[in-house]
Coordinates of C-alpha atoms in Angstrom, one line a residue:
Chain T
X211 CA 20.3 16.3 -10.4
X212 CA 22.5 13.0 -8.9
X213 CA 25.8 14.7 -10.1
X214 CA 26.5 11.6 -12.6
X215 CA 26.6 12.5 -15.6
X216 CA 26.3 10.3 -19.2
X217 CA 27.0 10.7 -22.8
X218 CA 25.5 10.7 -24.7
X219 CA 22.1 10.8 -24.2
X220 CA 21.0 9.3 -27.2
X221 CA 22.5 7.1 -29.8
X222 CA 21.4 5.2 -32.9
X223 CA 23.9 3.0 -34.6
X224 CA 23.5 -0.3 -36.8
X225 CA 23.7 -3.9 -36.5
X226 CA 27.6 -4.9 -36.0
X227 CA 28.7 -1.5 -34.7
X228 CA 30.7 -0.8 -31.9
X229 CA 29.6 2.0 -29.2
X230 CA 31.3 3.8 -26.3
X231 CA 29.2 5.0 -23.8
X232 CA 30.8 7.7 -21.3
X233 CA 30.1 8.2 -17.5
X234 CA 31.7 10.6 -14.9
X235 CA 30.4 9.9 -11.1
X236 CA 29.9 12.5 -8.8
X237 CA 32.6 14.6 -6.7
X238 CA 34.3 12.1 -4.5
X239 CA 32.7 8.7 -5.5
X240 CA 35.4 6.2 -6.4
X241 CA 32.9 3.6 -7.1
X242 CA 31.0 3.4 -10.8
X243 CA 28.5 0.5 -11.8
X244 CA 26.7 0.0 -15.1
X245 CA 23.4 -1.3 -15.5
X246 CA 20.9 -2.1 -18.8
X247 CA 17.4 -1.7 -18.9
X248 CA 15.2 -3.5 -21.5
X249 CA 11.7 -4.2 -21.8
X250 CA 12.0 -7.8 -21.4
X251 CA 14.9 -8.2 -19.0
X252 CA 14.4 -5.0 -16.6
X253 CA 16.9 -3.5 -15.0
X254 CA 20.2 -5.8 -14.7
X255 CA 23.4 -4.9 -13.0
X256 CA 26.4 -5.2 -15.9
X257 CA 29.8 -4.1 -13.6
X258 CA 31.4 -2.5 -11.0
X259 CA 34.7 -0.8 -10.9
X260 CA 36.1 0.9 -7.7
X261 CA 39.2 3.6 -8.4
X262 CA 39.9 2.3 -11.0
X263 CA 39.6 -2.0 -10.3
X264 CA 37.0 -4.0 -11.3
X265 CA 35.1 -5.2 -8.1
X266 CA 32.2 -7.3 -9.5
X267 CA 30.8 -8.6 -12.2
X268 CA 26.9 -9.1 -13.5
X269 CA 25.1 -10.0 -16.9
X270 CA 27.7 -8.7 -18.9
X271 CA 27.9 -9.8 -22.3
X272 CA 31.6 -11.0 -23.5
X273 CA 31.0 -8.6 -26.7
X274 CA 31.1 -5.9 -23.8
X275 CA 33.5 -4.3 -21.9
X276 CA 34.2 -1.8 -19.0
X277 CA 37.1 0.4 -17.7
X278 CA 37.7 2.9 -15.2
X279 CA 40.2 5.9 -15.8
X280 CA 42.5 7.6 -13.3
X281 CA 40.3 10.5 -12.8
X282 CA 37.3 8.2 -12.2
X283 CA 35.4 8.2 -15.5
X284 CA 34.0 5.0 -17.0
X285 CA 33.3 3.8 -20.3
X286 CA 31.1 1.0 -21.0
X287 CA 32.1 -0.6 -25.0
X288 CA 29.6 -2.2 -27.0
X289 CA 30.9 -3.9 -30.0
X290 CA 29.6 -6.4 -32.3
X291 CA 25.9 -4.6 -31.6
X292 CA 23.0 -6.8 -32.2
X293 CA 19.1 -5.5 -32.3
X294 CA 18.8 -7.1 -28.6
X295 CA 21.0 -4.7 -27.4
X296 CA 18.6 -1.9 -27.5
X297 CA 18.2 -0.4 -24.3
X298 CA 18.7 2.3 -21.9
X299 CA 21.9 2.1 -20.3
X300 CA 22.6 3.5 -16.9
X301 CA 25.7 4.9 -14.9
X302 CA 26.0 5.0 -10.8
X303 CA 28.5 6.2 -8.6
X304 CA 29.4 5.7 -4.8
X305 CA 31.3 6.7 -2.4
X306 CA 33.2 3.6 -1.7
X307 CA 33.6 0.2 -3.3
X308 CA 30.7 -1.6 -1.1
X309 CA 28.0 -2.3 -3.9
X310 CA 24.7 -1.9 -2.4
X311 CA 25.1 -1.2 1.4
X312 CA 26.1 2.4 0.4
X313 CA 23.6 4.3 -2.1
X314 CA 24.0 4.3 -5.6
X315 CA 23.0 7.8 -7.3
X316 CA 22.2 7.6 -11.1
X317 CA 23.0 8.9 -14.1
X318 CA 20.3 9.9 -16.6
X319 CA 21.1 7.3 -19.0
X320 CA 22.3 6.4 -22.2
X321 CA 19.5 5.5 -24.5
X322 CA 20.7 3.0 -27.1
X323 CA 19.1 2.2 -30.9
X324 CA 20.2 -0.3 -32.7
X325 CA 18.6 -0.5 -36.1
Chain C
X182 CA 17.8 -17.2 -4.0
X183 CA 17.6 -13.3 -3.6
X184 CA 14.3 -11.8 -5.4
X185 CA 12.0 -8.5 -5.0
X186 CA 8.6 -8.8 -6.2
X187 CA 6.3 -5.9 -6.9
X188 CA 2.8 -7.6 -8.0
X189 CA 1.4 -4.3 -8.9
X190 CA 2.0 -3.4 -12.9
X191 CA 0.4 -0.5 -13.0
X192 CA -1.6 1.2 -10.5
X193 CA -4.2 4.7 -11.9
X194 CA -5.5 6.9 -8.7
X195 CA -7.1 10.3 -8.9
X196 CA -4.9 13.3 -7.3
X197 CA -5.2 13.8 -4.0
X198 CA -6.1 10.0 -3.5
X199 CA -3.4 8.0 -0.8
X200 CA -1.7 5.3 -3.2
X201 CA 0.6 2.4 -1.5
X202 CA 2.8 0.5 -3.3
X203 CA 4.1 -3.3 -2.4
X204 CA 7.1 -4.9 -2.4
X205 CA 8.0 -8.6 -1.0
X206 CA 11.4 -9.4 -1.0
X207 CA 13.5 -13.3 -0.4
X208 CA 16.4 -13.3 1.1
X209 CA 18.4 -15.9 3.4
X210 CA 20.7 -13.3 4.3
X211 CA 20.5 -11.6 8.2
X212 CA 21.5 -8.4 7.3
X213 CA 20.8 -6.7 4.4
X214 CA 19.6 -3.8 2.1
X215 CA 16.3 -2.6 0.9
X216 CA 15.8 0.6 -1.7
X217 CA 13.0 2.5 -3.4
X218 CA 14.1 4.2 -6.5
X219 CA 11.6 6.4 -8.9
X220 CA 12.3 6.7 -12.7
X221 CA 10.0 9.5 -14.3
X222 CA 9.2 9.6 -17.7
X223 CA 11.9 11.6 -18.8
X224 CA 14.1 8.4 -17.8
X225 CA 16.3 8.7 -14.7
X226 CA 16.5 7.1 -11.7
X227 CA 15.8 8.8 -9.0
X228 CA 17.2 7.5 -5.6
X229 CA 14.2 7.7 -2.4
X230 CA 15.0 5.6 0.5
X231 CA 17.7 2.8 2.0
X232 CA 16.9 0.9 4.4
X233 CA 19.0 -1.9 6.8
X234 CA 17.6 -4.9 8.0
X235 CA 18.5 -4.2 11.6
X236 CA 16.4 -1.0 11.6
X237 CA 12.8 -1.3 11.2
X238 CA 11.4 1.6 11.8
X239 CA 9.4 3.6 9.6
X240 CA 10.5 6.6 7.9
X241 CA 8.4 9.2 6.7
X242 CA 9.7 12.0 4.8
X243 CA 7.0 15.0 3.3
X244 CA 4.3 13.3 1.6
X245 CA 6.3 9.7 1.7
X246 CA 6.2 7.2 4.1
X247 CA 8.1 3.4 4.0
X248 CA 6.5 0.2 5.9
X249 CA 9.3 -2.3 7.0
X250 CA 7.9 -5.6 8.4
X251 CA 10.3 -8.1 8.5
X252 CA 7.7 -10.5 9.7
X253 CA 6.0 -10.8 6.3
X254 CA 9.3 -9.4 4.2
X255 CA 7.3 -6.5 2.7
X256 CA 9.0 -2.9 2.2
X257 CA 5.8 -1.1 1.0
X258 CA 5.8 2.8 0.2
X259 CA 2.7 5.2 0.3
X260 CA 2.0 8.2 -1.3
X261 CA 0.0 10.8 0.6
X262 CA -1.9 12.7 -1.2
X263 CA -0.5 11.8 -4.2
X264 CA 0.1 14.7 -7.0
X265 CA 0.5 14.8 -11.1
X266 CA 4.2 15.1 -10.2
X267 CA 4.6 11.8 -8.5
X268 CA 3.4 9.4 -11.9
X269 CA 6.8 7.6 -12.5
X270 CA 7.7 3.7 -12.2
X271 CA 8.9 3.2 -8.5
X272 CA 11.0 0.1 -7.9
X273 CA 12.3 -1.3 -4.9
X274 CA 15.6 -3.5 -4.6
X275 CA 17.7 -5.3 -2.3
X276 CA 21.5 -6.4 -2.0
X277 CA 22.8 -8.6 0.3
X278 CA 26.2 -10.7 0.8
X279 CA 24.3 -13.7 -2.0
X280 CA 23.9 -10.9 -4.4
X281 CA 27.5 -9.7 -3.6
X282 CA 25.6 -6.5 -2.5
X283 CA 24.7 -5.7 -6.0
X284 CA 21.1 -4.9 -6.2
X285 CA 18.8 -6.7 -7.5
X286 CA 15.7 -5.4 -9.0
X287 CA 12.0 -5.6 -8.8
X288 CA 10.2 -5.1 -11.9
X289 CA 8.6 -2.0 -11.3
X290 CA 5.7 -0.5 -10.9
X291 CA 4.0 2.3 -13.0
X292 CA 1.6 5.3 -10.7
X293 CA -0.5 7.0 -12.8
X294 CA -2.1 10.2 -11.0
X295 CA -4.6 11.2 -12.9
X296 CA -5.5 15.3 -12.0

């Protein structure tokens, strides 16, 4: 267990739908990144906030969006949902703002459906 | 421009058999990051080993063990007497100040341990 958790674990929504997926890093981590899997594209970094800032910025679609809250939860919003957005959605916290020259520890993931 | 490559798809051993995994990473950066992560079936990602450009030695931990060689860019992991336990897909990545030390992926490759 990384101490990351997600919710939920699974969700199946339609074509057009919005979604909010939910992340809380571990004890002491100010930093929280979001990443998609998908069969065809792999794994892909989305975004990075740190305490509460957005620090950096990946693939991230325009329909989707990203905030950090004062007790350092993260949501990741998925609106205008297309089949293509089917995936496995993951959370990661670390210590400090520093992207990859600290360890990232996951969450389980998000598992996404849209039908 | 930053990539990992993991040639190996899919890889089926017996248990008990020694299994080595490769990875080949680009980079024009000096100093920089290398990771192994493993992702079972029931989804997570599992966080094994970081590694910094300026040390190479090689780190072995239980039935683990990492090969850094700068000198032909490979990060390779093996599995010692490799167990039912350890079939997952095992990816390496790599930040580094072109990637604004996000990582960037690998695409994975699946151990099968067959018993």
């Amino acid at each position: 267990d990384s101490g990351v958790t997600q919710t939920p674990k699974h969700l199946i929504t339609a074509t057009g739908q919005r979604v909010t997926l939910r992340c809380s890093p571990r004890s002491g981590d100010l930093s929280v990144y979001w990443y998609q899997q998908s069969l065809d594209q792999g794994l892909q970094f989305l975004i990075q906030y740190y305490n509460g800032e957005e620090r950096a910025k990946g693939n991230i679609l325009e329909r989707f969006s990203a905030q950090q809250f004062p007790d350092l939860h993260s949501e990741l919003n998925l609106s205008s949902l297309e089949l293509g957005d089917s995936a496995l959605y993951f959370c990661a916290s670390s210590p400090l703002g520093t992207g990859a020259r600290e360890t990232q520890y996951f969450g389980p993931g998000t598992r996404l459906l849209v039908l | 421009a930053q990539k990992v490559t993991q040639a190996q798809t899919e890889i089926s051993v017996v248990e008990k058999e020694d299994v080595t995994l490769d990875c080949v990473y680009e980079t024009r950066d000096t100093t920089y990051y290398l990771f192994w992560y493993k992702q079972p079936p029931s989804g997570e990602l599992v966080f094994l080993i970081r590694r910094n450009s300026f040390d190479e030695q090689n780190e072995i931990s239980g039935r683990y063990s990492w090969n850094f060689q700068k000198s032909t860019s490979s990060f390779n992991f093996t599995i010692t007497a490799s167990q039912v336990v350890d079939s997952a897909v095992y990816f390496c990545a790599l930040s580094d100040r072109y990637s604004n030390y996000q990582l960037i992926w690998g695409a994975g490759t699946k151990l099968i341990i067959k018993p």
